[in-house]
Short mmCIF file of C-alpha atoms in Angstrom, two decimals:
data_model
loop_
_atom_site.label_atom_id
_atom_site.label_comp_id
_atom_site.label_asym_id
_atom_site.label_seq_id
_atom_site.Cartn_x
_atom_site.Cartn_y
_atom_site.Cartn_z
CA MET A 23 33.34 4.51 -16.01
CA ALA A 24 37.10 4.32 -16.28
CA ARG A 25 38.03 2.12 -13.40
CA SER A 26 41.49 1.45 -14.76
CA THR A 27 42.53 5.08 -14.30
CA GLU A 28 40.93 5.27 -10.84
CA SER A 29 38.51 8.01 -11.69
CA MET A 30 34.78 8.21 -12.20
CA THR A 31 32.27 10.64 -13.56
CA VAL A 32 28.95 11.35 -11.92
CA SER A 33 26.64 13.11 -14.32
CA SER A 34 23.33 12.90 -12.55
CA THR A 35 21.93 12.61 -9.09
CA ALA A 36 20.12 9.47 -10.09
CA GLN A 37 23.44 7.90 -10.87
CA PHE A 38 24.45 8.38 -7.26
CA TRP A 39 21.79 5.92 -6.28
CA GLU A 40 23.14 3.14 -8.39
CA LYS A 41 24.94 0.58 -6.35
CA SER A 42 27.96 0.46 -8.64
CA THR A 43 28.33 4.23 -8.59
CA ARG A 44 28.23 4.45 -4.83
CA ARG A 45 30.57 1.54 -4.51
CA ASP A 46 33.08 3.16 -6.83
CA PHE A 47 32.61 6.50 -5.15
CA MET A 48 33.34 5.12 -1.73
CA ARG A 49 36.25 3.08 -3.02
CA LEU A 50 37.81 6.03 -4.79
CA MET A 51 37.32 8.33 -1.85
CA GLY A 52 39.02 5.74 0.27
CA ILE A 53 42.12 5.59 -1.92
CA GLY A 54 42.31 9.22 -2.89
CA GLY A 55 41.14 8.72 -6.46
CA ALA A 56 39.65 11.41 -8.63
CA VAL A 57 35.93 11.92 -8.75
CA VAL A 58 34.51 14.31 -11.32
CA MET A 59 31.13 15.82 -10.58
CA LEU A 60 29.58 17.19 -13.73
CA PRO A 61 28.18 20.72 -13.39
CA THR A 62 24.57 19.56 -13.59
CA LEU A 63 24.96 18.26 -10.08
CA PHE A 64 25.74 21.54 -8.42
CA THR A 65 25.40 24.61 -10.57
CA SER A 66 21.72 24.86 -11.29
CA CYS A 67 20.48 26.31 -8.04
CA SER A 68 19.03 29.25 -9.89
CA ASP A 69 16.45 27.12 -11.62
CA SER A 70 16.09 24.32 -9.14
CA SER A 71 14.90 25.79 -5.88
CA ASN A 72 15.18 28.70 -3.56
CA ASP A 73 17.03 26.71 -0.97
CA THR A 74 20.40 28.02 -0.07
CA THR A 75 21.33 25.30 2.34
CA GLY A 76 22.53 21.87 1.39
CA PRO A 77 21.12 18.46 2.19
CA GLY A 78 21.22 17.48 5.83
CA THR A 79 22.35 20.90 7.08
CA GLY A 80 19.12 21.85 8.84
CA ALA A 81 17.39 20.76 11.99
CA THR A 82 17.34 17.08 12.85
CA VAL A 83 14.13 15.16 12.26
CA THR A 84 14.22 11.91 14.19
CA ILE A 85 12.04 8.92 13.47
CA ASP A 86 11.93 6.66 16.49
CA PHE A 87 11.38 3.05 15.47
CA SER A 88 10.51 2.10 19.02
CA LYS A 89 7.12 3.58 18.12
CA GLY A 90 6.53 0.62 15.83
CA ASP A 91 3.96 1.15 13.10
CA VAL A 92 3.84 4.88 13.77
CA ALA A 93 7.51 5.17 12.87
CA VAL A 94 7.01 3.31 9.59
CA LEU A 95 4.11 5.59 8.72
CA GLN A 96 6.21 8.64 9.65
CA PHE A 97 8.94 7.35 7.39
CA ALA A 98 6.42 7.00 4.57
CA TYR A 99 5.07 10.45 5.38
CA ALA A 100 8.58 11.88 5.03
CA LEU A 101 9.02 10.31 1.60
CA GLU A 102 5.59 11.42 0.45
CA GLN A 103 6.40 14.97 1.55
CA LEU A 104 9.43 14.85 -0.68
CA GLU A 105 7.57 13.43 -3.66
CA ALA A 106 4.60 15.76 -3.30
CA ASP A 107 6.85 18.80 -3.11
CA PHE A 108 8.85 17.72 -6.12
CA TYR A 109 5.84 17.13 -8.38
CA THR A 110 4.15 20.32 -7.17
CA ARG A 111 7.21 22.21 -8.37
CA VAL A 112 7.19 20.32 -11.66
CA VAL A 113 3.55 21.17 -12.26
CA ALA A 114 4.11 24.81 -11.29
CA GLY A 115 6.90 25.00 -13.84
CA PHE A 116 5.20 23.27 -16.75
CA SER A 117 5.54 26.26 -19.06
CA GLY A 118 9.31 26.04 -19.19
CA SER A 119 9.70 22.33 -18.57
CA GLY A 120 9.83 20.94 -22.07
CA LEU A 121 7.25 18.34 -21.08
CA SER A 122 4.70 17.59 -23.79
CA SER A 123 1.00 18.07 -23.25
CA SER A 124 0.39 14.36 -22.70
CA GLU A 125 3.34 14.20 -20.32
CA GLN A 126 1.96 17.15 -18.39
CA THR A 127 -1.30 15.25 -17.97
CA ILE A 128 0.62 12.34 -16.46
CA PHE A 129 2.62 14.59 -14.14
CA THR A 130 -0.50 16.39 -12.98
CA ASP A 131 -2.03 13.04 -12.05
CA ILE A 132 1.12 11.97 -10.23
CA LYS A 133 1.28 15.28 -8.38
CA ASN A 134 -2.33 14.77 -7.28
CA HIS A 135 -1.63 11.23 -6.08
CA GLU A 136 1.46 12.19 -4.11
CA VAL A 137 -0.17 15.17 -2.43
CA ILE A 138 -3.09 12.93 -1.51
CA HIS A 139 -0.68 10.30 -0.14
CA ARG A 140 1.05 12.96 1.94
CA GLU A 141 -2.16 14.40 3.29
CA ALA A 142 -3.70 10.98 3.93
CA LEU A 143 -0.66 9.86 5.94
CA LYS A 144 -0.67 13.17 7.79
CA THR A 145 -4.29 12.54 8.71
CA VAL A 146 -3.68 8.93 9.70
CA LEU A 147 -0.72 9.94 11.87
CA GLY A 148 -2.75 12.54 13.74
CA THR A 149 -0.74 13.93 16.59
CA SER A 150 2.35 12.08 15.37
CA ASN A 151 2.55 14.09 12.15
CA GLY A 152 4.33 17.08 13.59
CA PHE A 153 7.22 17.50 11.19
CA THR A 154 7.52 19.21 7.87
CA LEU A 155 10.61 18.55 5.82
CA THR A 156 12.26 21.13 3.60
CA PRO A 157 13.27 19.52 0.32
CA THR A 158 16.23 20.65 -1.74
CA TYR A 159 17.13 19.62 -5.26
CA PRO A 160 20.84 19.89 -5.92
CA GLY A 161 21.51 19.21 -9.56
CA VAL A 162 17.89 19.08 -10.60
CA SER A 163 16.75 21.43 -13.32
CA PHE A 164 13.03 22.06 -13.47
CA THR A 165 13.52 23.53 -16.92
CA SER A 166 14.93 20.31 -18.30
CA ARG A 167 12.60 17.52 -19.38
CA THR A 168 15.47 15.07 -19.07
CA SER A 169 16.29 16.16 -15.53
CA ILE A 170 12.64 16.08 -14.46
CA LEU A 171 12.14 12.60 -15.85
CA ALA A 172 15.37 11.26 -14.33
CA THR A 173 14.58 12.71 -10.92
CA SER A 174 10.99 11.48 -11.07
CA SER A 175 12.19 8.01 -11.93
CA ALA A 176 14.65 8.06 -9.05
CA PHE A 177 11.94 9.14 -6.60
CA GLU A 178 9.42 6.56 -7.79
CA GLU A 179 11.93 3.71 -7.82
CA LEU A 180 13.05 4.69 -4.33
CA GLY A 181 9.46 4.91 -3.17
CA VAL A 182 8.62 1.42 -4.40
CA ALA A 183 11.72 -0.06 -2.78
CA ALA A 184 11.05 1.87 0.43
CA TYR A 185 7.53 0.60 0.91
CA ASN A 186 8.48 -2.93 -0.11
CA GLY A 187 11.28 -2.94 2.44
CA ALA A 188 9.53 -1.16 5.30
CA ALA A 189 6.39 -3.31 5.20
CA GLN A 190 8.13 -5.97 7.28
CA TYR A 191 8.20 -3.60 10.26
CA LEU A 192 4.44 -3.16 10.35
CA SER A 193 2.58 -5.21 12.92
CA ASP A 194 -0.95 -4.03 12.19
CA ALA A 195 -2.45 -5.61 9.07
CA ASN A 196 -4.55 -2.49 8.48
CA ASN A 197 -1.41 -0.40 8.17
CA LEU A 198 0.16 -3.03 5.94
CA LEU A 199 -2.87 -2.81 3.68
CA VAL A 200 -2.62 0.97 3.41
CA ALA A 201 1.05 0.67 2.52
CA GLY A 202 0.14 -1.94 -0.09
CA LYS A 203 -2.50 0.35 -1.56
CA ILE A 204 0.07 3.12 -1.97
CA VAL A 205 3.06 1.12 -3.18
CA SER A 206 1.31 -0.31 -6.22
CA VAL A 207 0.33 3.20 -7.30
CA GLU A 208 3.97 4.24 -6.90
CA ALA A 209 4.89 1.26 -9.07
CA ARG A 210 2.37 2.35 -11.70
CA HIS A 211 4.07 5.77 -11.66
CA ALA A 212 7.52 4.22 -11.91
CA SER A 213 6.41 2.20 -14.90
CA ALA A 214 4.90 5.18 -16.70
CA ILE A 215 7.92 7.41 -16.13
CA ALA A 216 10.35 4.70 -17.20
CA ASP A 217 8.35 4.29 -20.38
CA LEU A 218 8.49 8.03 -21.06
CA ILE A 219 12.26 7.89 -20.73
CA SER A 220 12.70 4.72 -22.76
CA PRO A 221 9.49 3.96 -24.67
CA LYS A 222 8.48 0.38 -25.36
CA SER A 223 11.66 -1.04 -23.86
CA SER A 224 11.89 -3.30 -20.82
CA ALA A 225 12.51 -0.28 -18.59
CA PHE A 226 8.95 -0.13 -17.27
CA ALA A 227 9.67 -3.26 -15.26
CA PRO A 228 13.40 -3.93 -15.26
CA SER A 229 13.30 -7.01 -13.03
CA SER A 230 11.00 -9.90 -12.18
CA PHE A 231 11.12 -8.63 -8.60
CA ASP A 232 11.13 -5.04 -7.42
CA ASN A 233 13.68 -3.90 -4.91
CA ALA A 234 13.04 -3.90 -1.18
CA TYR A 235 15.31 -1.44 0.61
CA SER A 236 15.94 -1.11 4.31
CA PRO A 237 14.85 2.19 5.87
CA ALA A 238 18.51 3.07 6.39
CA LYS A 239 19.30 2.61 2.72
CA VAL A 240 16.27 4.63 1.68
CA ALA A 241 17.09 7.41 4.12
CA GLY A 242 20.63 7.56 2.79
CA ALA A 243 19.31 8.18 -0.71
CA ALA A 244 16.50 10.51 0.30
CA GLN A 245 18.79 12.63 2.46
CA GLY A 246 20.35 14.06 -0.69
CA PHE A 247 17.07 15.88 -1.29
CA ILE A 248 16.22 16.95 2.24
CA THR A 249 17.63 20.02 3.97
CA ASP A 250 16.72 18.68 7.39
CA LYS A 251 18.93 16.00 8.90
CA LEU A 252 16.97 12.77 8.77
CA ALA A 253 17.79 10.54 11.74
CA PHE A 254 16.61 7.25 13.14
CA ALA A 255 16.33 6.35 16.80
CA ASN A 256 16.17 2.68 17.74
CA PRO A 257 16.44 1.54 14.12
CA PRO A 258 15.37 -2.03 13.44
CA ALA A 259 18.18 -4.47 14.13
CA ALA A 260 17.33 -6.84 11.35
CA PHE A 261 16.26 -6.47 7.75
CA VAL A 262 14.81 -9.36 5.76
CA GLN A 263 16.03 -9.09 2.20
CA GLY A 264 13.78 -9.39 -0.80
CA PRO A 265 14.56 -11.65 -3.76
CA ASN A 266 16.95 -9.09 -5.30
CA ASN A 267 19.01 -9.22 -2.10
CA ASN A 268 20.12 -5.61 -2.45
CA GLY A 269 18.34 -3.83 0.38
CA MET B 25 -12.15 -12.17 5.50
CA GLU B 26 -10.51 -15.52 5.00
CA HIS B 27 -11.28 -18.36 7.32
CA THR B 28 -8.84 -21.21 7.55
CA PRO B 29 -10.06 -24.24 9.42
CA ILE B 30 -7.85 -25.29 12.27
CA LEU B 31 -7.86 -28.77 10.83
CA ASN B 32 -5.77 -27.51 7.93
CA SER B 33 -2.83 -27.39 10.26
CA LEU B 34 -3.06 -31.17 10.56
CA ASP B 35 -2.62 -31.64 6.83
CA PRO B 36 -0.08 -34.47 6.33
CA GLU B 37 1.93 -32.15 4.09
CA MET B 38 2.58 -30.04 7.11
CA MET B 39 4.51 -32.79 8.85
CA GLU B 40 7.21 -32.95 6.22
CA PRO B 41 8.59 -29.42 6.69
CA ILE B 42 8.57 -29.83 10.44
CA LEU B 43 10.52 -33.07 10.20
CA SER B 44 12.92 -31.79 7.57
CA ARG B 45 13.65 -28.66 9.58
CA ARG B 46 14.30 -30.69 12.70
CA ASP B 47 16.55 -32.86 10.56
CA ALA B 48 18.39 -29.84 9.24
CA ILE B 49 18.91 -28.45 12.71
CA ALA B 50 20.14 -31.80 13.95
CA LYS B 51 22.68 -31.95 11.17
CA GLY B 52 23.88 -28.46 11.94
CA ALA B 53 23.11 -27.26 8.45
CA THR B 54 22.22 -23.61 8.75
CA ALA B 55 19.65 -22.41 6.30
CA SER B 56 21.33 -19.06 5.96
CA SER B 57 24.39 -20.73 4.49
CA LYS B 58 22.11 -22.28 1.89
CA VAL B 59 20.75 -18.86 1.09
CA VAL B 60 24.21 -17.51 0.53
CA ALA B 61 25.14 -20.51 -1.58
CA ALA B 62 22.01 -20.21 -3.66
CA LEU B 63 22.54 -16.52 -4.23
CA ALA B 64 26.11 -17.21 -5.21
CA LEU B 65 24.73 -19.49 -7.87
CA GLY B 66 22.57 -16.65 -9.04
CA SER B 67 19.40 -18.59 -8.60
CA ILE B 68 16.60 -16.54 -7.11
CA PRO B 69 14.14 -19.43 -6.95
CA ILE B 70 16.63 -21.61 -5.11
CA ALA B 71 17.48 -18.74 -2.79
CA LEU B 72 13.82 -18.15 -2.06
CA GLY B 73 13.34 -21.79 -1.29
CA ALA B 74 16.25 -21.70 1.09
CA LEU B 75 14.95 -18.50 2.68
CA ALA B 76 11.70 -20.23 3.37
CA LYS B 77 13.59 -22.76 5.44
CA ASP B 78 15.05 -19.94 7.51
CA VAL B 79 11.72 -19.62 9.22
CA TYR B 80 11.93 -22.28 11.87
CA GLY B 81 8.85 -23.44 13.64
CA GLN B 82 5.50 -24.27 12.20
CA THR B 83 4.68 -23.07 8.72
CA PRO B 84 1.31 -21.42 9.07
CA ALA B 85 -1.29 -22.93 6.81
CA ASP B 86 -2.24 -19.40 5.82
CA VAL B 87 1.16 -18.73 4.27
CA LEU B 88 1.12 -21.89 2.20
CA ASP B 89 -2.44 -21.20 1.13
CA VAL B 90 -1.44 -17.74 -0.07
CA LEU B 91 1.55 -19.13 -1.91
CA GLN B 92 -0.51 -21.79 -3.69
CA PHE B 93 -3.15 -19.22 -4.58
CA ALA B 94 -0.52 -16.86 -5.97
CA LEU B 95 1.05 -19.69 -7.91
CA THR B 96 -2.27 -20.48 -9.57
CA LEU B 97 -2.61 -16.88 -10.71
CA GLU B 98 0.96 -16.80 -11.95
CA TYR B 99 0.35 -20.00 -13.93
CA LEU B 100 -2.54 -18.21 -15.62
CA GLU B 101 -0.47 -15.16 -16.49
CA ALA B 102 2.60 -17.15 -17.51
CA GLU B 103 0.66 -19.34 -19.92
CA PHE B 104 -1.25 -16.37 -21.29
CA TYR B 105 1.90 -14.42 -22.18
CA THR B 106 3.82 -17.49 -23.30
CA ARG B 107 1.09 -18.28 -25.79
CA GLY B 108 0.77 -14.62 -26.73
CA VAL B 109 4.43 -14.12 -27.50
CA ALA B 110 4.42 -17.41 -29.44
CA GLY B 111 1.26 -16.47 -31.35
CA SER B 112 2.15 -15.95 -34.99
CA GLY B 113 1.40 -12.40 -36.09
CA LEU B 114 -0.42 -11.57 -32.87
CA ILE B 115 1.82 -8.92 -31.32
CA PRO B 116 3.17 -6.09 -33.52
CA ALA B 117 6.94 -6.02 -33.72
CA ALA B 118 7.12 -2.72 -31.84
CA ASP B 119 5.40 -4.23 -28.80
CA VAL B 120 7.13 -7.61 -28.67
CA THR B 121 9.76 -6.38 -26.20
CA ILE B 122 7.07 -5.32 -23.76
CA PHE B 123 5.19 -8.60 -23.74
CA THR B 124 8.32 -10.71 -23.83
CA ASN B 125 9.49 -8.87 -20.73
CA ILE B 126 6.20 -9.50 -18.96
CA ARG B 127 6.21 -13.15 -20.03
CA ASN B 128 9.68 -13.61 -18.61
CA HIS B 129 8.64 -12.08 -15.30
CA GLU B 130 5.56 -14.25 -14.94
CA ASN B 131 7.54 -17.39 -15.71
CA THR B 132 10.09 -16.36 -13.09
CA HIS B 133 7.30 -15.73 -10.59
CA VAL B 134 6.02 -19.26 -11.20
CA THR B 135 9.45 -20.75 -10.63
CA ALA B 136 10.06 -18.61 -7.56
CA LEU B 137 6.76 -19.47 -5.91
CA GLN B 138 7.30 -23.14 -6.63
CA GLY B 139 10.70 -22.78 -4.99
CA ILE B 140 9.29 -21.15 -1.88
CA ILE B 141 6.53 -23.73 -1.57
CA THR B 142 8.97 -26.58 -2.02
CA GLY B 143 11.29 -24.91 0.46
CA LYS B 144 8.52 -25.02 3.01
CA GLY B 145 8.23 -28.73 2.43
CA ALA B 146 4.96 -28.61 0.53
CA THR B 147 4.13 -29.61 -3.02
CA PRO B 148 3.27 -26.80 -5.46
CA VAL B 149 -0.20 -27.07 -6.92
CA ALA B 150 -0.32 -28.34 -10.48
CA LYS B 151 -0.92 -25.94 -13.33
CA PRO B 152 -4.64 -25.87 -14.23
CA THR B 153 -5.90 -26.11 -17.79
CA PHE B 154 -6.91 -22.67 -18.99
CA ASP B 155 -9.63 -21.41 -21.29
CA PHE B 156 -8.69 -17.98 -22.60
CA THR B 157 -12.03 -17.53 -24.34
CA ALA B 158 -13.45 -17.13 -20.81
CA LYS B 159 -15.94 -19.90 -21.43
CA GLY B 160 -17.05 -18.32 -24.70
CA ALA B 161 -17.25 -14.68 -23.60
CA LEU B 162 -14.35 -14.10 -25.99
CA ALA B 163 -15.44 -16.71 -28.52
CA GLY B 164 -12.79 -17.57 -31.07
CA PHE B 165 -9.88 -16.01 -29.21
CA SER B 166 -6.88 -18.19 -29.95
CA PHE B 167 -3.80 -15.92 -29.83
CA SER B 168 -4.09 -15.53 -33.62
CA SER B 169 -3.18 -12.76 -36.01
CA GLY B 170 -5.73 -9.97 -35.84
CA GLN B 171 -6.64 -10.62 -32.21
CA TYR B 172 -4.16 -8.19 -30.63
CA ALA B 173 -6.86 -5.93 -29.19
CA THR B 174 -8.40 -8.84 -27.30
CA PHE B 175 -4.98 -9.99 -26.15
CA GLN B 176 -4.18 -6.53 -24.77
CA ALA B 177 -7.56 -6.28 -23.07
CA LEU B 178 -7.03 -9.63 -21.37
CA ALA B 179 -3.52 -8.60 -20.35
CA GLN B 180 -4.93 -5.52 -18.63
CA ALA B 181 -7.60 -7.58 -16.92
CA PHE B 182 -5.08 -10.11 -15.61
CA GLU B 183 -2.57 -7.50 -14.43
CA ASP B 184 -5.09 -5.30 -12.65
CA THR B 185 -6.48 -8.45 -11.02
CA GLY B 186 -3.03 -9.61 -10.03
CA VAL B 187 -2.24 -6.38 -8.23
CA ARG B 188 -5.46 -6.58 -6.24
CA ALA B 189 -5.02 -10.27 -5.52
CA TYR B 190 -1.54 -9.95 -3.98
CA LYS B 191 -2.63 -6.87 -2.03
CA GLY B 192 -5.54 -8.76 -0.55
CA GLN B 193 -3.26 -11.51 0.74
CA ALA B 194 -0.50 -9.38 2.28
CA GLY B 195 -2.11 -9.35 5.71
CA ARG B 196 -2.01 -13.13 5.88
CA LEU B 197 1.76 -12.99 5.42
CA ILE B 198 2.44 -10.42 8.13
CA ASN B 199 4.20 -12.93 10.39
CA ASP B 200 6.42 -14.38 7.64
CA LYS B 201 8.64 -11.48 6.68
CA ALA B 202 10.57 -13.33 3.98
CA VAL B 203 7.45 -14.43 2.13
CA LEU B 204 5.78 -11.06 2.72
CA THR B 205 8.70 -9.21 1.22
CA ALA B 206 8.96 -11.59 -1.72
CA ALA B 207 5.22 -11.25 -2.37
CA LEU B 208 5.37 -7.47 -2.18
CA THR B 209 8.22 -7.31 -4.66
CA ILE B 210 6.09 -9.35 -7.07
CA HIS B 211 2.99 -7.29 -6.28
CA SER B 212 4.61 -4.04 -7.36
CA VAL B 213 5.97 -5.62 -10.53
CA GLU B 214 2.43 -6.64 -11.46
CA ALA B 215 1.47 -2.99 -10.95
CA ARG B 216 4.24 -1.95 -13.34
CA HIS B 217 2.89 -4.41 -15.90
CA ALA B 218 -0.64 -3.12 -15.41
CA SER B 219 0.45 0.47 -15.90
CA GLU B 220 2.37 -0.36 -19.06
CA VAL B 221 -0.43 -2.39 -20.65
CA ARG B 222 -3.04 0.22 -19.74
CA ARG B 223 -0.95 3.01 -21.26
CA LEU B 224 -0.28 0.90 -24.34
CA ARG B 225 -4.04 0.74 -24.74
CA GLY B 226 -4.36 4.52 -24.50
CA LEU B 227 -5.55 4.57 -20.90
CA LYS B 228 -4.06 6.05 -17.77
CA GLY B 229 -1.65 3.75 -15.99
CA TRP B 230 -3.80 4.00 -12.87
CA ILE B 231 -7.42 3.10 -12.15
CA THR B 232 -9.99 5.88 -11.87
CA GLY B 233 -13.03 5.16 -9.72
CA SER B 234 -14.31 1.67 -10.46
CA SER B 235 -14.09 2.17 -14.21
CA ARG B 236 -13.29 -0.81 -16.40
CA ASP B 237 -12.91 1.71 -19.26
CA ASP B 238 -13.43 -0.12 -22.54
CA LEU B 239 -13.13 -3.68 -21.23
CA PRO B 240 -16.10 -6.03 -21.70
CA SER B 241 -18.74 -6.08 -18.99
CA PHE B 242 -17.70 -9.45 -17.58
CA THR B 243 -14.53 -7.78 -16.30
CA GLN B 244 -16.38 -5.33 -14.05
CA PRO B 245 -15.69 -7.34 -10.86
CA ILE B 246 -12.00 -6.62 -11.47
CA TYR B 247 -12.72 -2.93 -10.85
CA ASP B 248 -15.54 -3.01 -8.34
CA GLY B 249 -14.49 -1.37 -5.11
CA GLU B 250 -11.64 0.64 -6.66
CA ASP B 251 -13.77 3.74 -6.03
CA ASN B 252 -13.23 3.42 -2.28
CA VAL B 253 -12.36 6.72 -0.57
CA THR B 254 -12.08 5.43 3.00
CA GLN B 255 -8.48 4.74 4.02
CA ALA B 256 -7.45 3.50 7.47
CA GLY B 257 -11.00 4.11 8.59
CA LEU B 258 -10.99 7.74 7.50
CA ASN B 259 -13.01 9.23 4.65
CA ILE B 260 -10.41 11.16 2.66
CA SER B 261 -12.58 12.29 -0.25
CA GLY B 262 -11.98 15.89 0.79
CA LEU B 263 -8.29 15.55 -0.03
CA GLY B 264 -9.20 15.58 -3.70
CA SER B 265 -9.89 19.29 -3.59
CA GLY B 266 -7.30 20.86 -5.85
CA ASN B 267 -5.83 17.41 -6.40
CA GLY B 268 -7.98 15.85 -9.08
CA GLY B 269 -11.16 15.54 -7.04
CA THR B 270 -12.65 12.21 -6.12
CA ALA B 271 -11.04 10.72 -9.22
CA GLY B 272 -7.63 11.64 -7.88
CA VAL B 273 -8.41 10.17 -4.47
CA THR B 274 -9.45 6.84 -5.98
CA GLU B 275 -6.45 6.75 -8.33
CA ALA B 276 -4.04 7.37 -5.45
CA PHE B 277 -4.94 4.09 -3.73
CA ASP B 278 -5.23 0.66 -5.30
CA GLU B 279 -7.71 -1.58 -3.55
CA PRO B 280 -7.48 -5.25 -2.55
CA LEU B 281 -9.66 -8.18 -3.58
CA THR B 282 -10.39 -11.16 -1.38
CA LYS B 283 -9.31 -14.61 -2.46
CA ALA B 284 -12.94 -15.50 -3.11
CA GLN B 285 -13.41 -12.44 -5.31
CA VAL B 286 -10.28 -13.27 -7.29
CA LEU B 287 -11.27 -16.89 -7.74
CA ALA B 288 -14.66 -15.78 -9.05
CA ILE B 289 -12.91 -13.51 -11.56
CA ALA B 290 -10.55 -16.29 -12.58
CA ALA B 291 -13.23 -18.98 -12.79
CA PRO B 292 -14.19 -18.36 -16.45
CA PHE B 293 -10.56 -18.89 -17.43
CA LEU B 294 -10.31 -22.29 -15.77
CA ALA B 295 -11.28 -24.97 -18.24
#
């Protein structure tokens, strides 16, 4: 990243989610600097999805935090919809994905888990489950092993941080337990995918503490993959940071 | 369910945090400024300790009990990996990075929990003496060359236990958001460790049914109950259709253990 010449290069969607990238992006946009988006970000619609509309251009889906635990579960349901859809597409496209046989076994498992998470939350929410998000994958190539792994990693890391950060807004210990049961499976996924990307390195667990992100921060990242406009009503006023202090 | 006698709240240790907080308030020293200062120093344990002091009012005995319990488990893991990484010829060169990483995390967890406990005005429990032969079940295990398979098996057992242990305590932290969030961010790291060690051993990173796979029979309590298919009071076994069946349903949710269950699992490792 060439800060001295006031330009930056964004080569993957995952990179957008890195704090330093966003910081530089916002700084450069603020001072009229040059930002280069590599083609992988925008030119692979043909093999990424059928969506013709961009993130956040559709109908507004509002999660109202005045509903307490229900809102947190709806938020989780939204994320699980995204994950389940992504892995379903990955599994459907195995033949051209470049993923090895053993990797396909892992992705099939993860797809199963995420669909089950989505459906379980839908069931738990009952009459409060009435929204279906339309995902979109700008820059993601489902025919690229590298792109699939990078996007999977981004989703899993975001999922872990989302649950860890949203747990503080749950008031019913039974709901907290369900969230805890899901987040550790997401962490197992994150570990496995990180190890596929960078085998036997420290990547499977890059920090002594996982991240805990505020719902607003998570929504900001997830919005890049959702056609609907994700909105919060009565968002929580306070967020208690985790040890990494980056939520 | 955990039952904490009311009398615990009269523990003399409890008076110290109350007095020190009142003192801090009287002196106008805001805890949040200490958090900022500690973070500026780059010290997570110090920051956590300071965060603990942000919670004014009585420190529930439950929270301290959870913290001390977690610390005991982290002592076990930290010593296990510290001795493992130090064991001459034990870990193949290709896997040293993995176990060194885990060792570092567990040591940091120990320091962090000690910091939080101290920050709440209590004294961290002392590190127990451990017996990694599990009272003879693994006779001769001494972190020596040629014992890598046993070391890996124990690592899996400890990590899968750790995930379930933290999960089982989360509800007791629901009113202390700082400690809850800190505990959850450790909990998911233990799950990452578990996944890595399991995959290193040729297993799936997740737990299927209540299978202990190839671990010795004395580890079965670590996996009992993982075959649960009732979530939030609803039987969701039907969701496995087209999604890996009942196996998929059980893999998708990790299950908690009670403190008593965890202590029973840990008992053979306490000398």
